One Martini backbone bead per residue (centre of mass of N, CA, C, O) as a GRO file, in nm:
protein
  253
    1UNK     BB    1 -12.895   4.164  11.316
    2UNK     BB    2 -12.578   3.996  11.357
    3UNK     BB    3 -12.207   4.038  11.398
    4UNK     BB    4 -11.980   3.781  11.475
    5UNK     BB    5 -11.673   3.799  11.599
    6UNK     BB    6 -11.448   3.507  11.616
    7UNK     BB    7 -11.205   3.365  11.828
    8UNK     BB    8 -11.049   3.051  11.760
    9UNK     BB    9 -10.791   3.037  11.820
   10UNK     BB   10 -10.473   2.870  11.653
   11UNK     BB   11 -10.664   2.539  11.617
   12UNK     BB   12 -10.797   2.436  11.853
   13UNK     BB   13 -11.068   2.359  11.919
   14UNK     BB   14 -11.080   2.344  12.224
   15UNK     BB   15 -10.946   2.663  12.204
   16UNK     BB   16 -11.223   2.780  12.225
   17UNK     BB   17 -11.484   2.987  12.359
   18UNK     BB   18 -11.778   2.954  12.457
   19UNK     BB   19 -11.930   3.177  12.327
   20UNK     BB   20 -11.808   3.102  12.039
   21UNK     BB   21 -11.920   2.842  11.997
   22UNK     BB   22 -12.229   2.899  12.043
   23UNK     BB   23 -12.235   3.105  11.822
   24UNK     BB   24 -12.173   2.898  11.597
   25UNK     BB   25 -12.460   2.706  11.686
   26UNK     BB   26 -12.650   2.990  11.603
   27UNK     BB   27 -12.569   3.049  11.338
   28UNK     BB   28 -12.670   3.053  10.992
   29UNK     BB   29 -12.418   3.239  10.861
   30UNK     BB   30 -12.043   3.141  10.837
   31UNK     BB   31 -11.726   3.281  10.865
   32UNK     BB   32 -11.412   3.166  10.721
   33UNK     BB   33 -11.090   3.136  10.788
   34UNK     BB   34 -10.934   2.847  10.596
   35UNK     BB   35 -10.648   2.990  10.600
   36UNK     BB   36 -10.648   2.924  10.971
   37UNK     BB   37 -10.898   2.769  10.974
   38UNK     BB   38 -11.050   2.491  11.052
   39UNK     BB   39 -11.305   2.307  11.018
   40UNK     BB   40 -11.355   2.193  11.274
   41UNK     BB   41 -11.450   2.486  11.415
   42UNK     BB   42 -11.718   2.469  11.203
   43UNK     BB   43 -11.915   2.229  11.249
   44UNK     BB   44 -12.141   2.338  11.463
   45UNK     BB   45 -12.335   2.431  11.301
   46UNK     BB   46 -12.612   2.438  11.172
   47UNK     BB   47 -12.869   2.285  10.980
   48UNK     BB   48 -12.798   2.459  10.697
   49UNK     BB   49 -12.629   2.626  10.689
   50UNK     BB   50 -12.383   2.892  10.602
   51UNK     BB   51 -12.038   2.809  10.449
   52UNK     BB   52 -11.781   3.023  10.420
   53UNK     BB   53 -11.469   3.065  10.270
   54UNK     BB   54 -11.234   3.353  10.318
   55UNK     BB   55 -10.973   3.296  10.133
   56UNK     BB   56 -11.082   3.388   9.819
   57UNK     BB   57 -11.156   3.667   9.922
   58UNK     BB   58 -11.269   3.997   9.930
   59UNK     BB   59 -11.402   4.236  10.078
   60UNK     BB   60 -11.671   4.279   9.904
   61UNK     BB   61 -11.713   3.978   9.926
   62UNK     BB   62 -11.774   3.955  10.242
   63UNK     BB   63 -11.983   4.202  10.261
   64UNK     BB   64 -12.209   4.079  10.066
   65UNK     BB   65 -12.264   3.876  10.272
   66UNK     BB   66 -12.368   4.042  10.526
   67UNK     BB   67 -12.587   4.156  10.365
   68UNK     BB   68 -12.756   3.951  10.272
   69UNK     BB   69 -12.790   3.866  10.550
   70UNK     BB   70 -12.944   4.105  10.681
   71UNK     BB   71 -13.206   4.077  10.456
   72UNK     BB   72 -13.246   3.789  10.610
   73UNK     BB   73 -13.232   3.825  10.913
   74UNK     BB   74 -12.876   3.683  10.961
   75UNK     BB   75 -12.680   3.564  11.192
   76UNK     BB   76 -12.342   3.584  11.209
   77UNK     BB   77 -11.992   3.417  11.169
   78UNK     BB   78 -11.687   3.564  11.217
   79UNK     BB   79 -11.417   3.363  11.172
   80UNK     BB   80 -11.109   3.366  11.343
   81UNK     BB   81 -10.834   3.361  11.448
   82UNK     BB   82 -10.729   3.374  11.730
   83UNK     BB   83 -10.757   3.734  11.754
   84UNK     BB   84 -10.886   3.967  11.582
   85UNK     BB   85 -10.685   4.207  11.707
   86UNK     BB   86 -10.465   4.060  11.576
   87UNK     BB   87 -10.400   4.027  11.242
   88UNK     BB   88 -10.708   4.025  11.131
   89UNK     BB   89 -10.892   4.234  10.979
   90UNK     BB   90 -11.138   4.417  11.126
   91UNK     BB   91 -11.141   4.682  11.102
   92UNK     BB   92 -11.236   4.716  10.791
   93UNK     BB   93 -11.523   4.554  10.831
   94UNK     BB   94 -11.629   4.763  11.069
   95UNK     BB   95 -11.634   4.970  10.919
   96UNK     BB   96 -11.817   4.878  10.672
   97UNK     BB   97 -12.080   4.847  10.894
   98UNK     BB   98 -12.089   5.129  10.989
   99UNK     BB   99 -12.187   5.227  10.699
  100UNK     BB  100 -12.429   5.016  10.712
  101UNK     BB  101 -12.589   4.964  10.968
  102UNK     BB  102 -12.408   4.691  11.094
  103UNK     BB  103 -12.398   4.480  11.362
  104UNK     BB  104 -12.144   4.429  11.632
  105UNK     BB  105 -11.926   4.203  11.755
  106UNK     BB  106 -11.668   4.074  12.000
  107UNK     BB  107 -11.463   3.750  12.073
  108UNK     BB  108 -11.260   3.660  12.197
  109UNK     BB  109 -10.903   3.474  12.175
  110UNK     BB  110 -10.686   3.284  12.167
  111UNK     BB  111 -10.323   3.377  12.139
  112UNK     BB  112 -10.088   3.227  11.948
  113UNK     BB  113  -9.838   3.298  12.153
  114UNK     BB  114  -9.990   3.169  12.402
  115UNK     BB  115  -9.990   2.906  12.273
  116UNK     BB  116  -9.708   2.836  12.274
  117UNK     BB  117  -9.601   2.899  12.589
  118UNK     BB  118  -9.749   2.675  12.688
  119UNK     BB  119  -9.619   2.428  12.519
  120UNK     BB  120  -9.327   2.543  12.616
  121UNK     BB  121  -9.363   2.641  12.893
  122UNK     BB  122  -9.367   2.946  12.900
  123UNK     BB  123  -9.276   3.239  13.032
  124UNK     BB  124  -9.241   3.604  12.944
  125UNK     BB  125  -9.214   3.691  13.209
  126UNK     BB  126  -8.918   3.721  13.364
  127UNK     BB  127  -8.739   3.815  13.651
  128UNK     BB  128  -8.515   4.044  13.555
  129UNK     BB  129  -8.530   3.966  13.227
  130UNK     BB  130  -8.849   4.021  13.154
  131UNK     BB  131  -9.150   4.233  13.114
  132UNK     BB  132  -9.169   4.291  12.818
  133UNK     BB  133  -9.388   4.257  12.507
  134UNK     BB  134  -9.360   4.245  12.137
  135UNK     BB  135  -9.634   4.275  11.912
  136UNK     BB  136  -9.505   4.230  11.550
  137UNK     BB  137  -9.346   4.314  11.254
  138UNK     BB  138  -9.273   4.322  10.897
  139UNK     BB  139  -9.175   4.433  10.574
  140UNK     BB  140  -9.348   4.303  10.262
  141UNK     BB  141  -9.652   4.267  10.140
  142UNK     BB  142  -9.724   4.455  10.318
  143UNK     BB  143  -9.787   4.705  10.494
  144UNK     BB  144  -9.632   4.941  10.639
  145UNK     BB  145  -9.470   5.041  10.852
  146UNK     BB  146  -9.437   5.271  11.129
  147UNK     BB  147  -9.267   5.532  11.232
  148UNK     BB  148  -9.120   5.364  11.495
  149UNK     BB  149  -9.141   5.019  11.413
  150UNK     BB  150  -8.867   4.912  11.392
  151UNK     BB  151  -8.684   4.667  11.513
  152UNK     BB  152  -8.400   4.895  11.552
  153UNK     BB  153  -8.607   5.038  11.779
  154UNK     BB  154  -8.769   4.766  11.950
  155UNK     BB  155  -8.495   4.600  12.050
  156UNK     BB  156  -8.379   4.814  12.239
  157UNK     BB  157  -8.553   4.723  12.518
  158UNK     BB  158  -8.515   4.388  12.506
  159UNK     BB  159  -8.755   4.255  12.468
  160UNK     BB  160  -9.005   4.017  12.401
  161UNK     BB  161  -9.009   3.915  12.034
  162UNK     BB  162  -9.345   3.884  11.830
  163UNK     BB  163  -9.336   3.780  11.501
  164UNK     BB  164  -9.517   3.833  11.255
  165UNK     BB  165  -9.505   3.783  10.945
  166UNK     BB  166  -9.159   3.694  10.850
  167UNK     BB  167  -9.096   3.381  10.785
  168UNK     BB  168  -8.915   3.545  10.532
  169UNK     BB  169  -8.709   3.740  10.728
  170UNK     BB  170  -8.492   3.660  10.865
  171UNK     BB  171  -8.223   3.786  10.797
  172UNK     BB  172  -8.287   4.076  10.862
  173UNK     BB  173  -8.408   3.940  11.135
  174UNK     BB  174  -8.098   3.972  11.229
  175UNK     BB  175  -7.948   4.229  11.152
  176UNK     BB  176  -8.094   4.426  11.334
  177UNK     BB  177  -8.096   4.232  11.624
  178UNK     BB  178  -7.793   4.138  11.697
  179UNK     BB  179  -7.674   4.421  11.795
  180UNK     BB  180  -7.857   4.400  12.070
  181UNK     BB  181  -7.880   4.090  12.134
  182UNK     BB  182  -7.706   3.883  12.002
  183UNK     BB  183  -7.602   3.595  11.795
  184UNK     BB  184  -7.716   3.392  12.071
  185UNK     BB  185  -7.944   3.439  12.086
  186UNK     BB  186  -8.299   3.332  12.148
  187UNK     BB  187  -8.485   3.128  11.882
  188UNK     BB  188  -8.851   3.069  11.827
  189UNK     BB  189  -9.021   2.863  11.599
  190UNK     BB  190  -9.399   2.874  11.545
  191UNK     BB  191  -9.601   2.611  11.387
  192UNK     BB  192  -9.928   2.578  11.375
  193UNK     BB  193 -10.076   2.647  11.680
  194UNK     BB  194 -10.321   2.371  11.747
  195UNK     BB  195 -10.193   2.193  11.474
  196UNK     BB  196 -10.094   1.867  11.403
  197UNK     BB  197  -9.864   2.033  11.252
  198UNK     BB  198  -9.691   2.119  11.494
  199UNK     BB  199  -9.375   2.336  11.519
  200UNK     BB  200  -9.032   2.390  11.675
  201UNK     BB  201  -8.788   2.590  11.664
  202UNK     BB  202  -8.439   2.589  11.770
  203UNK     BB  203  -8.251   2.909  11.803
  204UNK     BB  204  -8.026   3.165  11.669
  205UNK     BB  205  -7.952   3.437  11.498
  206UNK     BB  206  -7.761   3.308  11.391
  207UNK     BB  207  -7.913   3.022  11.264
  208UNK     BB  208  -8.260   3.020  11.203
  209UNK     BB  209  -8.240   3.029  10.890
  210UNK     BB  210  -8.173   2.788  10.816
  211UNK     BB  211  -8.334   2.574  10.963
  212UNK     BB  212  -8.571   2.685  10.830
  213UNK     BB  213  -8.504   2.615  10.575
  214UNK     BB  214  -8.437   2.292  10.612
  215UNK     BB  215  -8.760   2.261  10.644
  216UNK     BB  216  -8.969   2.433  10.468
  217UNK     BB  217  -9.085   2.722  10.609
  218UNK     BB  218  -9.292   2.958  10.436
  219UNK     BB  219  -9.556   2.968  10.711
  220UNK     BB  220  -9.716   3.010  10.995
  221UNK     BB  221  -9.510   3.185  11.152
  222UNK     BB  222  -9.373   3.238  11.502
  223UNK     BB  223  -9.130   3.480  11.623
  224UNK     BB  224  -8.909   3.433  11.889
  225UNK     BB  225  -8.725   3.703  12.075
  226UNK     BB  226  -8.485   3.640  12.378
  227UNK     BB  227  -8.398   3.589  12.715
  228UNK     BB  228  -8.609   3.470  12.840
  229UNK     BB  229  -8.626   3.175  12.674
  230UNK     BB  230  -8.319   3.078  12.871
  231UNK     BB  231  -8.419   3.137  13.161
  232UNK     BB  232  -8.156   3.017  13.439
  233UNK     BB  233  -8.156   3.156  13.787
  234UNK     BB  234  -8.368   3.333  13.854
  235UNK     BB  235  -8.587   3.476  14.062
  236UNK     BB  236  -8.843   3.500  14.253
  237UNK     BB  237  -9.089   3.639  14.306
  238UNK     BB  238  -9.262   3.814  14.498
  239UNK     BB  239  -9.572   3.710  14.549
  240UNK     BB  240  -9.460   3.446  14.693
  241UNK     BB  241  -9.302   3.596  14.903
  242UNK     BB  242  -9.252   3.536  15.257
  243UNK     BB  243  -9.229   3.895  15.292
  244UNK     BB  244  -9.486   3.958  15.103
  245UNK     BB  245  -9.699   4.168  15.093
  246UNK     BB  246 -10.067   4.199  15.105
  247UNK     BB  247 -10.450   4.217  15.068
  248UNK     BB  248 -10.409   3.876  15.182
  249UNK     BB  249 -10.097   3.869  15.276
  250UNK     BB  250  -9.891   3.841  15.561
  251UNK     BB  251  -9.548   3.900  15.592
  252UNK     BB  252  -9.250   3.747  15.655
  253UNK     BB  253  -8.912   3.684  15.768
   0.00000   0.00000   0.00000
């Protein structure tokens, strides 16, 4: 018996991975996050399967799936949303499995982040204006950020900021931010990215709380800000310029 930890990616049932789909169609047991997974993700479980929405559990009732599930010498599908390794919560139940002696692998899943940049057409590394992505939070109902990694820590690199869990946190993350990146920053909210109601708000650290307010959007929203985000006029990469050498292609002046 093994627990499959599985990345369902952002919402589109068509974003999970091969490997992942299969998982789901072989498992007799599916565990799945049902407020962040669609039912349609976990659609195609065998029949008969035990299919359970761990939206209501807590960890103890969700590990004690796991136990039944492994007495009856029956493989899980542990689904989760975008990628398990992003604020996914797999940390904890794989040390409770591994404290039972119960095998488990993990599936990686297409980041949320990344299928917004998709949707949005954006690339998030642009040439001399952004190299370097920082995916953070900030602190509210839940644990405590660790020293040296608040905003006006994080900020100070100029990197292109994706903020997760914290769509209630605006007024702070303007207040934190605005000194470093300017309050024209160019700022954009993910909404739902890859689920039918999926929606992106556009706006700048001065505004975007607002926005947001009047939208009434209050959860399951990614938060990006950088310059990179409305970067026009930039160089071509080296990659692909006329003059880069490298050991495929020799290049030309």
């Amino acid at each position: 018996m093994i627990v499959h930890f599985i990345g369902a990616g952002p919402g589109s049932p068509d974003l999970i991975t091969v490997r992942g789909l299969k998982l789901i169609q072989s498992c007799p047991v599916c565990l799945y996050a049902g407020s962040l997974v669609p039912p349609e993700m976990v659609a195609e479980v065998p029949e008969g399967a035990r299919v359970v929405d761990t939206s209501s559990l807590n960890l103890d009732q969700i590990i004690a799936e796991f136990e039944m599930a492994h007495a009856q010498g029956k493989d899980v599908a542990r689904v989760h949303s975008g990628d398990p390794s992003i604020y996914g919560a797999m940390a904890e139940q794989m040390r409770r499995l591994d404290a039972l002696g119960i095998e488990y692998d993990v599936t990686p899943g297409v980041p949320a982040f990344a299928a917004a940049a998709a949707v949005l057409k954006k690339e998030l590394t642009v040439p001399e204006i952004c190299q370097t992505i920082i995916l953070t939070r900030t602190s509210m109902k839940s644990s405590a950020m660790p020293e040296g990694e608040e905003l006006s820590t994080l900020g100070k690199s100029g990197a292109t900021l994706v903020i997760h869990l914290s769509i209630r946190n605006l007024k702070r993350i303007e207040e934190e931010l605005s000194p470093l990146y300017g309050a024209d920053c160019p700022v954009i909210i993910a909404y739902r990215v890859g689920w039918p109601d999926e929606q992106f708000l556009h706006g700048t650290l001065a505004d975007i709380a607002s926005k947001v307010a009047d939208s009434g959007l209050t959860r399951s929203a990614m938060i990006f800000v950088g310059r990179g985000l409305s970067a026009d006029g930039f160089r071509d990469s080296a990659l692909y310029h006329k003059s880069h050498s490298h050991t495929l292609r020799s290049g030309s002046e």
